[in-house]
Tab-separated table of C-alpha atoms in Angstrom:
chain	number	residue	atom	x	y	z
A	159	MET	CA	-8.359	23.454	-9.135
A	160	ALA	CA	-6.204	23.860	-12.218
A	161	ALA	CA	-2.464	23.231	-12.282
A	162	GLU	CA	-0.387	26.277	-11.335
A	163	HIS	CA	3.024	27.291	-12.690
A	164	ARG	CA	5.493	28.486	-10.074
A	165	ALA	CA	9.208	29.193	-9.775
A	166	ILE	CA	11.950	29.547	-7.197
A	167	THR	CA	15.372	31.149	-7.347
A	168	ALA	CA	18.256	28.720	-6.888
A	169	PHE	CA	21.416	29.364	-4.866
A	170	ASP	CA	23.241	30.615	-7.977
A	171	GLY	CA	20.421	32.834	-9.222
A	172	ALA	CA	19.024	30.309	-11.709
A	173	THR	CA	15.253	30.152	-12.058
A	174	ILE	CA	13.733	26.738	-11.411
A	175	SER	CA	10.245	26.440	-12.868
A	176	TYR	CA	7.715	23.831	-11.797
A	177	THR	CA	4.029	23.012	-12.109
A	178	VAL	CA	1.820	22.075	-9.176
A	179	PHE	CA	-1.207	19.830	-9.619
A	180	PRO	CA	-3.258	20.244	-6.422
A	181	GLY	CA	-4.690	17.297	-4.551
A	182	VAL	CA	-4.808	15.467	-1.259
A	183	GLY	CA	-2.301	13.155	0.401
A	184	PRO	CA	1.495	13.054	0.258
A	185	MET	CA	2.979	15.154	-2.531
A	186	VAL	CA	4.556	13.396	-5.523
A	187	VAL	CA	7.531	15.181	-7.134
A	188	VAL	CA	8.461	14.042	-10.650
A	189	LEU	CA	11.794	14.684	-12.400
A	190	HIS	CA	12.193	14.284	-16.184
A	191	GLY	CA	15.209	12.983	-18.067
A	192	LEU	CA	17.924	14.693	-20.117
A	193	ALA	CA	16.643	17.113	-22.780
A	194	GLY	CA	13.089	16.762	-21.492
A	195	SER	CA	10.785	18.841	-19.344
A	196	GLY	CA	8.001	18.437	-16.856
A	197	ARG	CA	5.432	18.611	-19.663
A	198	GLU	CA	6.075	15.016	-20.686
A	199	PHE	CA	4.850	13.834	-17.280
A	200	VAL	CA	1.521	15.677	-17.343
A	201	PRO	CA	-0.328	12.423	-18.179
A	202	THR	CA	1.410	10.750	-15.232
A	203	ALA	CA	0.367	13.586	-12.929
A	204	GLU	CA	-3.211	13.310	-14.138
A	205	ALA	CA	-3.188	9.535	-13.642
A	206	LEU	CA	-2.060	9.988	-10.024
A	207	SER	CA	-5.033	12.239	-9.186
A	208	PRO	CA	-6.218	12.981	-6.515
A	209	ARG	CA	-2.635	13.000	-5.215
A	210	PRO	CA	-0.900	16.396	-5.448
A	211	VAL	CA	1.947	16.339	-7.969
A	212	ILE	CA	4.847	18.670	-8.755
A	213	LEU	CA	6.511	18.486	-12.172
A	214	VAL	CA	9.927	20.169	-12.069
A	215	ASP	CA	11.753	21.603	-15.068
A	216	GLN	CA	15.288	20.831	-13.942
A	217	ARG	CA	17.978	23.459	-14.517
A	218	GLY	CA	18.937	23.754	-18.168
A	219	HIS	CA	15.537	22.454	-19.269
A	220	GLY	CA	12.062	23.673	-20.120
A	221	ALA	CA	11.036	26.959	-18.532
A	222	SER	CA	13.931	26.940	-16.066
A	223	THR	CA	17.176	28.827	-16.733
A	224	ARG	CA	18.432	27.343	-19.999
A	225	THR	CA	22.175	27.951	-19.562
A	226	PRO	CA	22.933	27.832	-15.829
A	227	ALA	CA	26.532	28.290	-14.746
A	228	ASP	CA	26.415	25.298	-12.408
A	229	VAL	CA	25.241	21.953	-13.777
A	230	SER	CA	26.802	19.773	-11.091
A	231	ARG	CA	24.811	16.969	-9.558
A	232	LEU	CA	24.667	18.826	-6.240
A	233	ALA	CA	23.163	21.864	-7.975
A	234	PHE	CA	20.343	19.680	-9.309
A	235	VAL	CA	19.838	18.169	-5.851
A	236	ASP	CA	19.719	21.576	-4.190
A	237	ASP	CA	17.086	22.768	-6.675
A	238	VAL	CA	14.783	19.853	-5.864
A	239	VAL	CA	15.268	20.342	-2.129
A	240	ARG	CA	14.360	24.015	-2.481
A	241	VAL	CA	11.197	23.185	-4.440
A	242	ILE	CA	10.098	20.605	-1.856
A	243	GLU	CA	10.749	22.969	1.038
A	244	ALA	CA	9.026	25.864	-0.745
A	245	GLU	CA	5.856	23.822	-1.101
A	246	GLY	CA	5.994	22.567	2.485
A	247	HIS	CA	4.671	19.064	1.778
A	248	GLU	CA	7.630	16.980	2.961
A	249	PRO	CA	8.185	14.127	3.050
A	250	VAL	CA	7.315	13.538	-0.608
A	251	ASP	CA	7.230	10.595	-2.963
A	252	LEU	CA	10.052	11.257	-5.410
A	253	VAL	CA	9.857	9.897	-8.973
A	254	GLY	CA	12.468	10.297	-11.710
A	255	GLN	CA	13.286	8.991	-15.170
A	256	SER	CA	16.844	8.526	-16.481
A	257	MET	CA	18.802	11.656	-15.471
A	258	GLY	CA	15.847	12.606	-13.282
A	259	ALA	CA	16.032	9.211	-11.581
A	260	HIS	CA	19.693	9.887	-10.796
A	261	THR	CA	18.793	13.288	-9.349
A	262	ALA	CA	15.979	11.749	-7.307
A	263	MET	CA	18.292	9.061	-5.941
A	264	LEU	CA	20.813	11.672	-4.825
A	265	VAL	CA	18.092	13.725	-3.125
A	266	ALA	CA	17.004	10.610	-1.218
A	267	ALA	CA	20.625	9.960	-0.229
A	268	HIS	CA	21.411	13.515	0.887
A	269	ARG	CA	18.029	14.430	2.392
A	270	PRO	CA	16.206	11.269	3.503
A	271	ASP	CA	14.032	13.417	5.775
A	272	LEU	CA	12.369	14.869	2.670
A	273	VAL	CA	11.620	11.580	0.883
A	274	ARG	CA	8.949	9.009	1.763
A	275	ARG	CA	9.308	6.732	-1.263
A	276	LEU	CA	11.557	6.710	-4.311
A	277	VAL	CA	10.799	5.518	-7.856
A	278	MET	CA	13.563	5.259	-10.458
A	279	LEU	CA	12.457	4.656	-14.052
A	280	GLU	CA	15.375	3.564	-16.259
A	281	GLY	CA	17.895	5.051	-13.863
A	282	GLY	CA	21.143	3.984	-12.260
A	283	ALA	CA	24.110	5.182	-10.242
A	284	GLY	CA	25.543	7.191	-13.143
A	285	GLY	CA	28.540	6.700	-15.376
A	286	GLY	CA	29.265	6.879	-19.076
A	287	SER	CA	32.166	7.841	-21.305
A	288	ALA	CA	33.102	11.233	-22.674
A	289	ASP	CA	32.755	9.780	-26.182
A	290	ASP	CA	29.155	8.737	-25.483
A	291	HIS	CA	28.365	12.173	-24.124
A	292	ALA	CA	29.974	13.871	-27.110
A	293	ALA	CA	27.908	11.704	-29.464
A	294	ILE	CA	24.705	12.795	-27.733
A	295	GLY	CA	25.796	16.415	-28.005
A	296	SER	CA	26.537	15.954	-31.701
A	297	PHE	CA	23.063	14.548	-32.243
A	298	PHE	CA	21.404	17.532	-30.595
A	299	ARG	CA	23.639	19.958	-32.502
A	300	SER	CA	22.627	18.255	-35.758
A	301	TRP	CA	19.044	19.460	-35.414
A	302	PRO	CA	18.473	22.023	-38.200
A	303	VAL	CA	16.946	24.608	-35.887
A	304	PRO	CA	14.981	26.698	-36.039
A	305	PHE	CA	12.330	24.451	-37.522
A	306	ALA	CA	9.840	26.361	-39.650
A	307	ASP	CA	6.948	24.387	-38.158
A	308	ARG	CA	6.178	21.123	-36.378
A	309	ALA	CA	5.777	19.272	-39.657
A	310	GLU	CA	9.373	20.106	-40.568
A	311	ALA	CA	10.496	18.998	-37.105
A	312	ARG	CA	8.593	15.737	-37.542
A	313	GLU	CA	10.259	15.139	-40.905
A	314	PHE	CA	13.681	15.385	-39.238
A	315	LEU	CA	13.012	13.775	-35.849
A	316	GLY	CA	10.496	11.138	-36.891
A	317	ASP	CA	7.247	10.068	-35.290
A	318	GLY	CA	8.359	7.963	-32.325
A	319	ALA	CA	7.084	8.604	-28.805
A	320	LEU	CA	10.181	10.541	-27.752
A	321	ALA	CA	10.288	12.524	-31.002
A	322	ARG	CA	6.633	13.501	-30.590
A	323	THR	CA	7.403	14.731	-27.078
A	324	TRP	CA	10.362	16.805	-28.261
A	325	ILE	CA	8.254	18.278	-31.062
A	326	ALA	CA	5.384	19.153	-28.744
A	327	ASP	CA	7.859	20.859	-26.410
A	328	LEU	CA	9.456	23.099	-29.048
A	329	GLU	CA	9.456	26.788	-28.203
A	330	GLN	CA	8.065	29.316	-30.661
A	331	ARG	CA	10.393	32.263	-31.282
A	332	SER	CA	10.303	34.986	-33.913
A	333	ASP	CA	12.442	32.943	-36.307
A	334	GLY	CA	10.805	29.546	-35.768
A	335	LEU	CA	10.720	26.607	-33.349
A	336	HIS	CA	13.608	25.860	-30.988
A	337	PRO	CA	14.265	23.068	-28.456
A	338	ARG	CA	13.896	24.098	-24.833
A	339	PHE	CA	17.452	23.008	-24.009
A	340	ASP	CA	20.991	23.832	-25.112
A	341	SER	CA	23.048	20.991	-26.592
A	342	ASP	CA	26.306	22.098	-24.955
A	343	VAL	CA	24.601	22.288	-21.566
A	344	MET	CA	23.288	18.751	-22.057
A	345	VAL	CA	26.843	17.481	-22.565
A	346	ARG	CA	28.012	19.300	-19.431
A	347	VAL	CA	25.166	17.731	-17.477
A	348	LEU	CA	26.153	14.263	-18.696
A	349	ASP	CA	29.807	14.907	-17.886
A	350	GLY	CA	28.709	15.671	-14.328
A	351	MET	CA	27.276	12.149	-14.152
A	352	SER	CA	30.438	10.426	-15.392
A	353	GLU	CA	31.475	9.035	-12.007
A	354	PRO	CA	29.012	6.492	-10.597
A	355	ASN	CA	27.480	7.516	-7.270
A	356	ARG	CA	27.452	4.006	-5.824
A	357	SER	CA	27.994	4.977	-2.197
A	358	GLU	CA	25.063	7.390	-2.307
A	359	TRP	CA	22.828	4.727	-3.824
A	360	GLU	CA	23.881	2.193	-1.199
A	361	SER	CA	22.974	4.699	1.525
A	362	VAL	CA	19.370	5.268	0.348
A	363	SER	CA	17.154	4.001	3.147
A	364	VAL	CA	13.641	4.708	1.844
A	365	PRO	CA	11.494	2.109	0.053
A	366	THR	CA	12.532	2.220	-3.597
A	367	LEU	CA	10.983	0.885	-6.774
A	368	VAL	CA	13.421	0.456	-9.667
A	369	VAL	CA	11.563	0.189	-12.977
A	370	TYR	CA	13.338	-1.059	-16.084
A	371	ALA	CA	12.181	-1.488	-19.690
A	372	ASP	CA	13.021	-4.548	-21.758
A	373	GLY	CA	14.046	-2.193	-24.562
A	374	GLY	CA	15.877	0.244	-22.275
A	375	MET	CA	19.510	1.299	-22.046
A	376	PHE	CA	20.759	-1.089	-19.343
A	377	THR	CA	22.092	-4.628	-19.641
A	378	GLU	CA	20.730	-7.370	-17.417
A	379	GLU	CA	24.025	-7.428	-15.540
A	380	GLN	CA	23.797	-3.691	-14.852
A	381	LYS	CA	20.190	-3.980	-13.706
A	382	ALA	CA	20.848	-6.873	-11.360
A	383	ASP	CA	23.955	-5.278	-9.864
A	384	PHE	CA	22.256	-1.942	-9.249
A	385	VAL	CA	19.209	-3.432	-7.536
A	386	ALA	CA	21.356	-5.785	-5.451
A	387	ARG	CA	23.260	-2.810	-4.050
A	388	GLY	CA	20.050	-1.108	-2.897
A	389	ARG	CA	19.051	-1.360	0.753
A	390	ARG	CA	15.268	-1.435	0.215
A	391	ALA	CA	14.968	-1.765	-3.561
A	392	ALA	CA	12.352	-3.759	-5.447
A	393	ARG	CA	12.522	-4.263	-9.209
A	394	VAL	CA	9.823	-4.295	-11.880
A	395	ASP	CA	10.403	-4.842	-15.604
A	396	LEU	CA	8.102	-3.401	-18.265
A	397	VAL	CA	7.615	-5.430	-21.428
A	398	GLY	CA	7.470	-3.781	-24.842
A	399	ALA	CA	8.873	-0.539	-23.472
A	400	SER	CA	11.829	1.722	-24.265
A	401	HIS	CA	14.075	3.910	-22.109
A	402	ASP	CA	11.198	6.403	-22.265
A	403	ALA	CA	8.626	3.925	-20.982
A	404	HIS	CA	6.497	6.686	-19.470
A	405	LEU	CA	5.810	7.706	-23.069
A	406	ASP	CA	5.551	4.454	-25.023
A	407	ALA	CA	4.315	2.090	-22.284
A	408	PHE	CA	2.213	4.545	-20.318
A	409	ASP	CA	-0.475	2.167	-19.067
A	410	GLU	CA	2.105	-0.333	-17.829
A	411	TRP	CA	4.116	2.473	-16.205
A	412	VAL	CA	1.134	3.852	-14.309
A	413	ALA	CA	0.043	0.341	-13.337
A	414	VAL	CA	3.267	-0.198	-11.373
A	415	LEU	CA	3.729	3.393	-10.193
A	416	GLY	CA	0.318	3.954	-8.630
A	417	PRO	CA	0.172	0.949	-6.289
A	418	PHE	CA	3.743	1.484	-5.060
A	419	LEU	CA	3.044	5.119	-4.163
A	420	ALA	CA	-0.267	4.179	-2.548
A	421	ALA	CA	1.313	1.627	-0.198
A	422	GLU	CA	1.650	2.535	3.480
């Protein structure tokens, strides 16, 4: 069976879009990072076949409501809970990258009954300064959108793995190609992650795999401290990978993801 696009309505009226890849066994739910969408994890979903997989476009991203009123962490958590319950496959294996890893961790903390295993790729307890968030917003606002075509987008964004993903995800409108996120919303999302959720992380009771990249965004001290605070956390490091290791170190990513999710 082919993948199917579905949607639910969130508590605040926002539309949360997701794609279901049918299969057998416990469902795997995958959450992308900031300014991404579920599309970038299609290869991961295909690699996990025959397991059923759900790729969620989190609020403010992709085909979900682009400018939701509520971008709090609890709003993101509630969306994921609603998707899981709508599909009726709980408990699920929950996988997230970066911001999506933070969301996944909070879901596991608030609703452990819905989560069988947790995988966090380049994720942590949260934190970050307003200046850092503003700089990210400035970068997104610097994009000269609309792009006339993908070649023009490539000239501006480059040809790295993340840039190629952003370019592939651009939305065609009457005046050209636009990103499927709003830069101001991205800053608000980051601001909602400013305070580290350490107590929630320390409460997570499900088996957890924390995956870091040697070229990622965390220092060794941050990595070691985060994993040490976990109750059932194991750590794996990917070599030759960036913060977006699912894109530029795909084989290595799948090689650690698959066996962990397959374990009893």
